[in-house]
Amino acid sequence: MVLQETILCATAPQPSGSGQGAFVLHDLQAGTTLATFRQTSSAPHCSAFIETANGQGGIMIGAQVDKSVLNVYNFQRDQIALKIILPEKLSCLALDQSANYCAGGTSQGRIYLWEVASGILYNAWDAHYRQVNVLKFTADGVMLISGSEDSGVSVWSISKLVDHELQNELPLPQFTLSDHTLPVTDVFCGVGPFPKCRVLTSSLDHTVKLWDLATQSLMTTFHFPRPVCCVVWDVSERMFFAGSPDGSVHQVNLFRERDHKYGGKVIEAIGGAGTADLVRVDDPESVAKTRLITVDQPVTALSISITASLLLVGTATGLIHIYDIASHQLLRSISAHKGMSVTLLATMLKPPDLVGHISLSLNVASSAEAKDVIPVKPVAPFQRMRDPKAREAHEVTMMLPVQDKTPYNNGVEYDYPDTEFQNDYAFFVRPAEQENSGLSSSARVAELEEEAQQLREQLSRAKGVNDAMWETVVQKLLSQGKHKELIGEKPDVEYVPLSAEASGSDRSRKRVRK
């Protein structure tokens, strides 16, 4: 199977237009359409997807612009797989990389958190004072980052949001990133697990800010000549691109060359000095001034190819432009979505279970057989209200790994005979029985009888020692009593012998005088 890079885009009608948008998959090299998933219209930041991976089919979800409905698709069908009724219309949503959780933000500043496989609403809370514009999970899914119209960026701990013991408490952010002065428009999480990853945030205040989550501090501020609506970061974090509604896309390198004092050139990092570190992209002396791409249409989405060699620019007029990053040359434009607005743009490998291409990639005769090969990620209808009973009766959904059917031993599968299995089981699982298997039952009985005889002899000796101690104490007390009678004192204790019928022995009994 040849790996083929594709473009996944989501479209929606323009504000003055009509019709319905779609999820569309294009070939990156030729620009041809591979598949179209219709009947969905999502605003920017209101679409999300996961790829087909680890033997599980990927999904695409889109919150509708005009109603509180979430459409769910998979790559094996070109029709809606599930329609989910939401508590209210969403202004943004996000999936973690494993599609375990889905987060949705609203125009009232509220955030919902669902488990995708069960549909359980784990939490719903007022996170911001104004509309939530963007939600993003960190690469490891440990944290959820939200950007709002109130210019704030909050970082939320998923483990605390799903903790059953904290359900009656108002969730508080792990920390906040507050340095923007106008609404936040986009958030991009860098590579690596939390807190070792870094984050880019863009805003209408003409800035893009670079944050270090480990220290919860601002590293650098980049100032642009226009408001920034979207950002994208290459996987090596060497540079990022910032798009503006006026059609300009700036490339900002996070490194620069300078002359070494001993001659030659050296490369050093840009920024990192904190809140006082300001890089002006519109500065005539800035290197970034020469890295400007003019698109001539409002930019709505950005993406970088898997190889980090191509830049994809989606526009409000439905065009997708593909640029070479090294030369900024326009290689091709995809014009299949004229009259629409591109709201999502991403690159991915061609799904092996893609509708219409399944038999070519999986060597199966029909799409029904393909579904047996690659099951789709389970998605359940989302709850609209929190239900403690559903949480208590929650069943964990998991997928068993695909059995490896690769033949062994030069094409011949290894045969494990039953006798060999039983021997191995007896040796590894029942070693105690293995050790005692040579001892006969009669020898074991004789060993136990000998041990019992030894215990009886030890008990008899212990009784003899006890009787001797008792007689010694009694004789001593009797001699003390006789001595006191001779000198005219009354003894404190009178010892009276017990009758044979009462005591069964010749032992004496003591009686205390009152």
XYZ file of C-alpha atoms in Angstrom:
514
model
C 0.000 0.000 0.000
C 1.401 3.375 -1.065
C 1.105 6.197 1.468
C -0.810 9.082 -0.047
C -1.142 12.484 1.620
C -4.559 14.103 1.412
C -6.276 17.350 2.343
C -9.326 17.315 4.602
C -11.398 20.492 4.528
C -14.756 21.558 5.921
C -16.881 24.181 4.201
C -19.863 26.308 5.154
C -22.015 28.808 3.248
C -20.816 32.393 3.151
C -22.824 34.871 5.266
C -24.636 36.120 2.177
C -24.833 32.714 0.488
C -27.015 29.645 0.732
C -26.706 25.906 0.475
C -24.948 23.364 2.628
C -21.309 22.735 3.270
C -19.468 19.433 3.484
C -16.394 17.546 4.590
C -14.254 16.973 1.489
C -11.093 14.932 1.007
C -8.674 16.005 -1.767
C -5.486 14.515 -3.118
C -2.628 16.811 -2.108
C -0.548 16.382 -5.268
C -3.259 16.474 -7.913
C -5.962 18.418 -6.100
C -8.664 15.961 -7.195
C -11.634 15.148 -4.977
C -11.455 11.713 -3.337
C -14.627 11.777 -1.245
C -17.370 14.187 -0.205
C -19.433 13.987 2.991
C -22.400 16.316 2.520
C -25.164 17.889 4.591
C -23.047 19.677 7.164
C -22.157 23.327 7.708
C -19.734 24.221 10.471
C -18.231 27.548 11.466
C -14.478 27.931 12.094
C -13.290 25.860 15.082
C -16.562 23.892 15.019
C -15.211 20.821 13.203
C -12.851 18.092 14.370
C -11.638 14.687 13.244
C -9.350 11.767 14.056
C -7.573 9.617 11.499
C -7.974 5.901 10.962
C -5.226 4.349 13.080
C -4.442 1.355 15.287
C -7.034 -0.793 13.578
C -9.901 1.628 14.261
C -11.756 3.725 11.715
C -11.595 7.504 12.059
C -14.479 9.928 12.491
C -15.375 13.526 11.605
C -17.728 15.705 13.629
C -19.223 19.109 12.879
C -21.387 21.391 15.005
C -23.981 23.041 12.807
C -24.082 26.801 12.384
C -27.813 27.364 12.679
C -28.931 24.700 15.159
C -27.815 22.754 18.202
C -26.970 19.588 16.271
C -23.709 17.667 15.919
C -23.239 15.616 12.742
C -20.970 12.576 12.949
C -19.323 10.938 9.926
C -16.891 8.097 9.336
C -14.663 7.517 6.334
C -16.501 4.325 5.342
C -19.778 6.068 4.457
C -20.479 9.291 2.601
C -23.639 9.890 4.640
C -24.291 11.095 8.163
C -23.622 8.249 10.577
C -25.206 9.895 13.626
C -27.019 13.110 14.501
C -26.594 14.240 18.086
C -28.890 16.811 19.713
C -26.839 19.196 21.861
C -27.884 21.190 24.947
C -27.297 24.412 22.996
C -25.529 25.687 19.896
C -21.765 25.407 20.047
C -19.352 28.152 19.084
C -16.368 25.752 19.007
C -15.464 22.139 19.713
C -12.435 19.863 19.970
C -11.502 16.177 20.103
C -8.458 14.775 21.830
C -6.114 12.738 19.633
C -7.665 9.434 20.705
C -11.245 10.758 20.477
C -11.885 9.734 24.063
C -13.317 13.131 24.983
C -15.130 15.876 23.106
C -15.280 19.444 24.430
C -17.698 22.100 23.219
C -17.864 25.831 23.956
C -20.843 28.166 23.694
C -21.542 31.843 23.107
C -22.377 32.211 26.819
C -18.888 31.186 27.907
C -19.930 27.688 28.936
C -17.910 24.524 28.222
C -19.241 20.961 27.993
C -17.104 17.823 28.266
C -18.420 14.475 26.978
C -16.994 10.993 26.711
C -17.330 10.045 23.052
C -17.841 6.280 23.380
C -20.541 6.456 26.081
C -21.989 9.934 25.530
C -21.749 10.688 29.260
C -21.647 14.392 30.082
C -18.806 14.534 32.580
C -18.911 18.251 33.242
C -20.510 21.519 32.196
C -19.365 24.788 33.696
C -19.161 28.543 33.121
C -15.554 28.925 32.028
C -15.481 32.473 30.594
C -17.428 35.693 30.820
C -18.009 35.852 27.070
C -18.108 33.513 24.070
C -15.608 30.667 23.860
C -13.901 31.033 20.465
C -11.527 28.073 20.376
C -10.825 24.833 22.261
C -7.735 22.656 21.909
C -6.433 19.567 23.694
C -2.749 19.095 24.368
C -1.063 16.304 22.405
C -1.380 13.832 25.300
C -4.982 14.794 26.074
C -4.166 15.756 29.662
C -5.155 19.422 29.377
C -7.868 21.412 27.618
C -7.038 24.962 26.527
C -9.805 27.493 25.902
C -9.624 30.936 24.276
C -12.433 33.434 24.642
C -13.874 36.767 23.562
C -12.921 38.059 27.010
C -9.233 37.909 25.863
C -8.461 35.166 28.369
C -6.818 31.779 27.816
C -7.473 29.093 30.426
C -5.856 25.696 30.896
C -8.111 22.978 32.384
C -7.111 19.604 33.849
C -9.122 16.767 32.303
C -8.528 14.510 35.310
C -10.149 17.079 37.603
C -13.055 17.664 35.225
C -13.974 13.959 35.193
C -13.252 13.323 38.889
C -16.412 12.009 40.542
C -15.469 13.519 43.919
C -15.312 17.045 42.416
C -18.623 16.995 40.549
C -20.352 19.280 43.040
C -17.577 21.885 42.948
C -17.131 24.659 40.407
C -14.201 23.731 38.161
C -11.270 26.099 38.341
C -8.563 26.353 35.683
C -5.179 24.853 36.355
C -3.842 28.291 35.418
C -4.645 31.142 33.056
C -2.609 32.864 30.348
C -3.699 36.485 30.465
C -1.781 38.971 28.358
C -4.011 39.570 25.319
C -6.114 42.737 25.282
C -8.707 41.732 22.643
C -10.575 38.491 21.814
C -8.489 35.364 21.301
C -8.959 33.920 17.808
C -6.850 30.763 17.726
C -4.767 28.394 19.863
C -2.115 25.984 18.596
C -0.511 23.357 20.881
C 3.046 22.315 20.135
C 4.442 18.802 20.236
C 5.168 16.926 23.431
C 3.209 16.024 26.557
C 2.056 18.507 29.153
C 3.790 20.473 30.625
C 6.747 20.160 28.248
C 4.797 21.549 25.293
C 4.550 25.169 24.235
C 1.469 27.008 22.983
C 0.792 29.752 20.442
C -2.229 32.047 20.875
C -3.459 34.670 18.400
C -5.730 37.624 18.969
C -7.407 40.591 17.336
C -4.907 42.781 19.219
C -2.439 42.136 16.322
C -0.298 39.767 18.382
C 0.696 36.120 18.534
C 2.080 35.044 21.898
C 4.338 32.093 22.664
C 3.746 30.479 26.072
C 5.713 27.953 28.116
C 3.270 25.729 30.017
C 5.938 24.294 32.302
C 6.597 27.705 33.859
C 3.139 29.132 32.998
C 4.868 32.192 31.595
C 4.948 34.271 28.433
C 8.080 33.726 26.374
C 7.707 36.107 23.422
C 5.148 38.424 21.819
C 5.033 38.854 18.031
C 3.299 41.996 16.806
C 1.715 42.035 13.326
C 0.400 44.915 11.207
C -3.088 43.363 11.041
C -5.335 41.359 13.376
C -4.518 37.635 13.330
C -7.328 35.114 12.867
C -5.453 31.795 12.598
C -2.001 30.328 13.231
C -0.213 27.098 12.333
C 3.101 25.750 13.633
C 5.391 23.299 11.875
C 6.124 20.031 13.689
C 9.745 20.937 14.401
C 8.658 24.320 15.876
C 11.146 26.195 13.701
C 8.559 28.620 12.311
C 4.883 29.473 12.343
C 2.454 31.175 9.955
C -0.132 33.775 10.934
C -3.098 34.582 8.698
C -5.154 37.781 8.696
C -8.633 38.659 7.362
C -7.055 41.070 4.835
C -5.463 38.132 2.974
C -1.906 38.379 4.304
C -0.002 35.401 5.654
C 3.241 36.050 7.534
C 5.949 33.466 8.027
C 7.805 33.968 11.291
C 11.041 32.078 11.763
C 11.944 31.291 15.354
C 15.635 31.408 14.490
C 17.961 33.859 12.770
C 21.457 34.103 11.395
C 23.990 36.578 12.659
C 27.654 37.256 12.084
C 30.047 35.578 14.465
C 32.728 37.732 16.013
C 35.371 35.343 14.703
C 33.851 35.253 11.237
C 31.181 33.149 9.606
C 27.516 32.806 10.489
C 25.807 31.395 13.569
C 22.143 30.493 14.074
C 20.396 31.503 17.268
C 16.854 31.301 18.614
C 14.512 34.284 18.578
C 12.622 35.359 21.675
C 12.375 33.759 25.067
C 13.040 36.889 27.121
C 9.555 37.036 28.667
C 6.972 39.796 28.766
C 9.499 42.430 27.729
C 10.426 40.500 24.575
C 8.517 42.025 21.628
C 9.215 41.092 18.003
C 7.623 43.459 15.504
C 6.869 41.656 12.279
C 6.102 44.946 10.488
C 9.516 46.363 11.370
C 11.369 47.211 8.097
C 14.545 45.829 9.609
C 12.897 42.547 10.565
C 13.703 39.470 8.545
C 10.062 38.446 8.768
C 9.156 41.401 6.523
C 10.473 39.509 3.536
C 8.416 36.399 4.391
C 4.972 37.709 3.455
C 2.456 35.804 1.326
C -0.376 37.852 -0.161
C -3.471 35.769 -0.891
C -5.889 38.596 -1.868
C -8.809 36.834 -0.121
C -9.699 36.737 3.566
C -7.790 33.879 5.191
C -9.916 31.520 7.301
C -7.731 28.413 7.818
C -4.077 27.354 7.635
C -2.315 24.003 7.572
C 1.144 22.558 6.868
C 1.768 19.292 5.034
C 3.147 16.256 6.827
C 6.526 16.794 5.181
C 6.556 20.460 6.338
C 7.280 21.561 2.761
C 3.860 22.896 1.716
C 1.592 25.558 3.196
C -2.163 25.269 2.685
C -4.297 28.411 2.893
C -8.096 28.298 3.038
C -10.074 31.417 2.175
C -13.534 32.841 2.769
C -14.282 32.483 -0.966
C -13.837 28.699 -0.951
C -10.373 28.537 -2.533
C -7.537 26.399 -1.182
C -4.076 27.645 -2.164
C -1.004 25.425 -1.900
C 2.357 27.208 -1.511
C 5.903 25.960 -1.405
C 7.261 27.061 1.968
C 10.864 27.467 0.860
C 10.127 29.742 -2.132
C 6.563 30.957 -1.311
C 5.604 30.025 -4.846
C 1.948 29.210 -5.498
C 1.931 25.632 -6.784
C -1.790 25.096 -7.323
C -5.245 26.185 -6.208
C -8.279 24.010 -5.517
C -11.429 25.808 -6.635
C -14.027 23.085 -6.029
C -15.696 25.038 -3.206
C -16.491 28.392 -4.799
C -19.342 30.142 -3.067
C -18.432 28.508 0.229
C -16.070 29.390 3.062
C -13.313 27.020 4.168
C -13.643 26.536 7.933
C -11.281 23.585 8.513
C -8.050 22.656 6.754
C -5.784 19.738 7.646
C -3.497 17.194 6.020
C -3.551 13.476 6.703
C -2.668 10.154 5.132
C -5.357 8.699 2.934
C -7.618 6.571 5.154
C -7.357 2.875 4.267
C -11.110 2.530 4.847
C -12.092 5.511 2.679
C -15.430 5.053 0.933
C -14.990 4.201 -2.745
C -11.335 3.250 -2.217
C -11.639 0.391 0.273
C -11.139 -2.503 -2.142
C -7.988 -0.919 -3.525
C -6.290 -0.519 -0.156
C -7.620 -3.423 1.906
C -8.054 -6.081 -0.804
C -11.609 -6.839 0.232
C -14.572 -7.386 -2.027
C -17.076 -5.018 -0.462
C -17.449 -2.221 2.011
C -19.276 -4.615 4.363
C -16.161 -6.762 4.571
C -14.047 -3.643 5.123
C -16.095 -2.751 8.164
C -15.274 -6.156 9.603
C -11.588 -5.440 9.027
C -11.573 -1.900 10.450
C -14.316 -1.168 13.001
C -15.312 2.454 13.350
C -14.610 4.446 16.498
C -17.761 4.103 18.661
C -19.764 7.306 19.142
C -22.833 7.443 21.389
C -25.465 10.224 21.579
C -24.293 12.927 23.979
C -26.222 13.600 27.164
C -27.792 17.032 27.451
C -27.820 17.016 31.251
C -25.506 15.475 33.807
C -26.811 12.158 35.125
C -25.082 10.703 38.231
C -26.799 7.349 37.717
C -25.352 7.035 34.231
C -21.905 7.752 35.626
C -22.265 5.045 38.271
C -23.489 2.498 35.704
C -20.787 3.528 33.272
C -19.289 0.700 31.246
C -15.805 1.182 29.887
C -15.600 0.724 26.129
C -12.361 -0.626 24.777
C -11.153 -2.213 21.573
C -9.204 -5.438 21.621
C -6.025 -5.387 19.547
C -6.095 -6.989 16.143
C -4.658 -10.501 16.198
C -1.442 -10.803 14.249
C -1.934 -13.443 11.556
C 1.574 -13.200 10.184
C 2.920 -16.737 9.557
C 6.005 -17.840 11.411
C 8.873 -20.209 10.625
C 9.242 -19.596 6.893
C 5.540 -19.378 6.178
C 4.381 -22.165 8.523
C 2.374 -21.176 11.574
C 3.743 -22.576 14.834
C 1.764 -25.518 16.209
C 1.623 -25.754 20.007
C 0.901 -29.391 20.871
C -1.414 -30.005 23.795
C 1.051 -32.244 25.614
C 3.747 -29.596 25.393
C 1.319 -26.975 26.638
C 0.349 -29.120 29.635
C 4.004 -29.715 30.516
C 4.796 -26.000 30.311
C 1.713 -25.186 32.361
C 2.728 -27.678 35.057
C 6.278 -26.344 35.117
C 5.565 -22.592 35.208
C 2.109 -22.323 36.787
C 2.217 -25.234 39.275
C 5.868 -25.488 40.363
C 4.960 -26.640 43.914
C 3.114 -29.640 42.602
C 5.977 -30.246 40.180
C 8.435 -30.456 43.081
C 6.273 -32.815 45.185
C 5.163 -35.012 42.307
C 7.895 -37.633 43.163
C 6.737 -38.168 46.746
C 4.266 -40.985 47.327
C 1.235 -40.548 49.548
C 2.409 -43.186 52.082
C 5.724 -41.376 52.569
C 3.838 -38.167 53.156
C 1.632 -39.832 55.805
C 4.677 -41.265 57.610
C 6.283 -37.836 57.643
C 3.164 -36.293 59.188
C 2.921 -39.031 61.859
C 6.523 -38.505 62.856
C 5.911 -34.783 63.178
C 2.830 -35.422 65.369
C 4.844 -37.749 67.685
C 7.486 -35.065 68.143
C 4.813 -32.538 69.072
C 3.327 -34.956 71.675
C 6.740 -35.484 73.298
C 7.320 -31.737 73.484
C 3.901 -31.268 75.118
C 4.674 -33.985 77.743
C 7.965 -32.312 78.674
C 6.221 -28.962 79.004
C 3.634 -30.453 81.396
C 6.414 -31.981 83.562
C 8.170 -28.651 83.879
C 4.901 -26.976 84.836
C 4.140 -29.568 87.582
C 7.627 -29.225 89.065
C 7.286 -25.449 89.253
C 3.883 -25.771 90.921
C 5.165 -28.158 93.661
C 8.144 -25.907 94.381
C 5.958 -22.854 94.934
C 3.490 -24.770 97.135
C 6.221 -26.216 99.390
C 7.804 -22.803 99.811
C 4.536 -21.202 100.905
C 3.815 -24.039 103.379
C 7.206 -23.684 105.044
C 6.661 -19.951 105.461
C 3.269 -20.590 107.147
C 4.724 -23.068 109.686
C 7.492 -20.641 110.570
C 4.976 -17.919 111.487
C 3.012 -20.346 113.721
C 6.132 -21.193 115.728
C 6.843 -17.564 116.522
C 3.194 -16.907 117.486
C 1.963 -15.131 114.337
C -1.121 -16.120 112.399
C -0.358 -17.138 108.867
C -1.953 -15.067 106.071
C -2.816 -18.144 104.062
C -4.159 -21.449 105.266
C -3.533 -24.438 103.081
C -6.137 -27.143 103.241
C -5.748 -30.426 101.375
C -8.458 -31.210 98.864
C -10.372 -34.438 99.024
C -9.642 -36.972 96.350
C -13.218 -36.713 95.079
C -13.126 -32.954 94.740
C -9.689 -32.511 93.306
C -8.698 -35.817 91.865
C -5.129 -35.290 93.219
C -3.119 -34.683 96.426
C -2.569 -30.971 95.663
C -3.370 -28.413 98.345
C -5.718 -25.493 98.121
C -5.101 -22.095 99.605
C -7.722 -20.072 101.505
C -7.358 -16.426 102.325
C -8.376 -15.293 105.831
C -10.662 -12.310 106.101
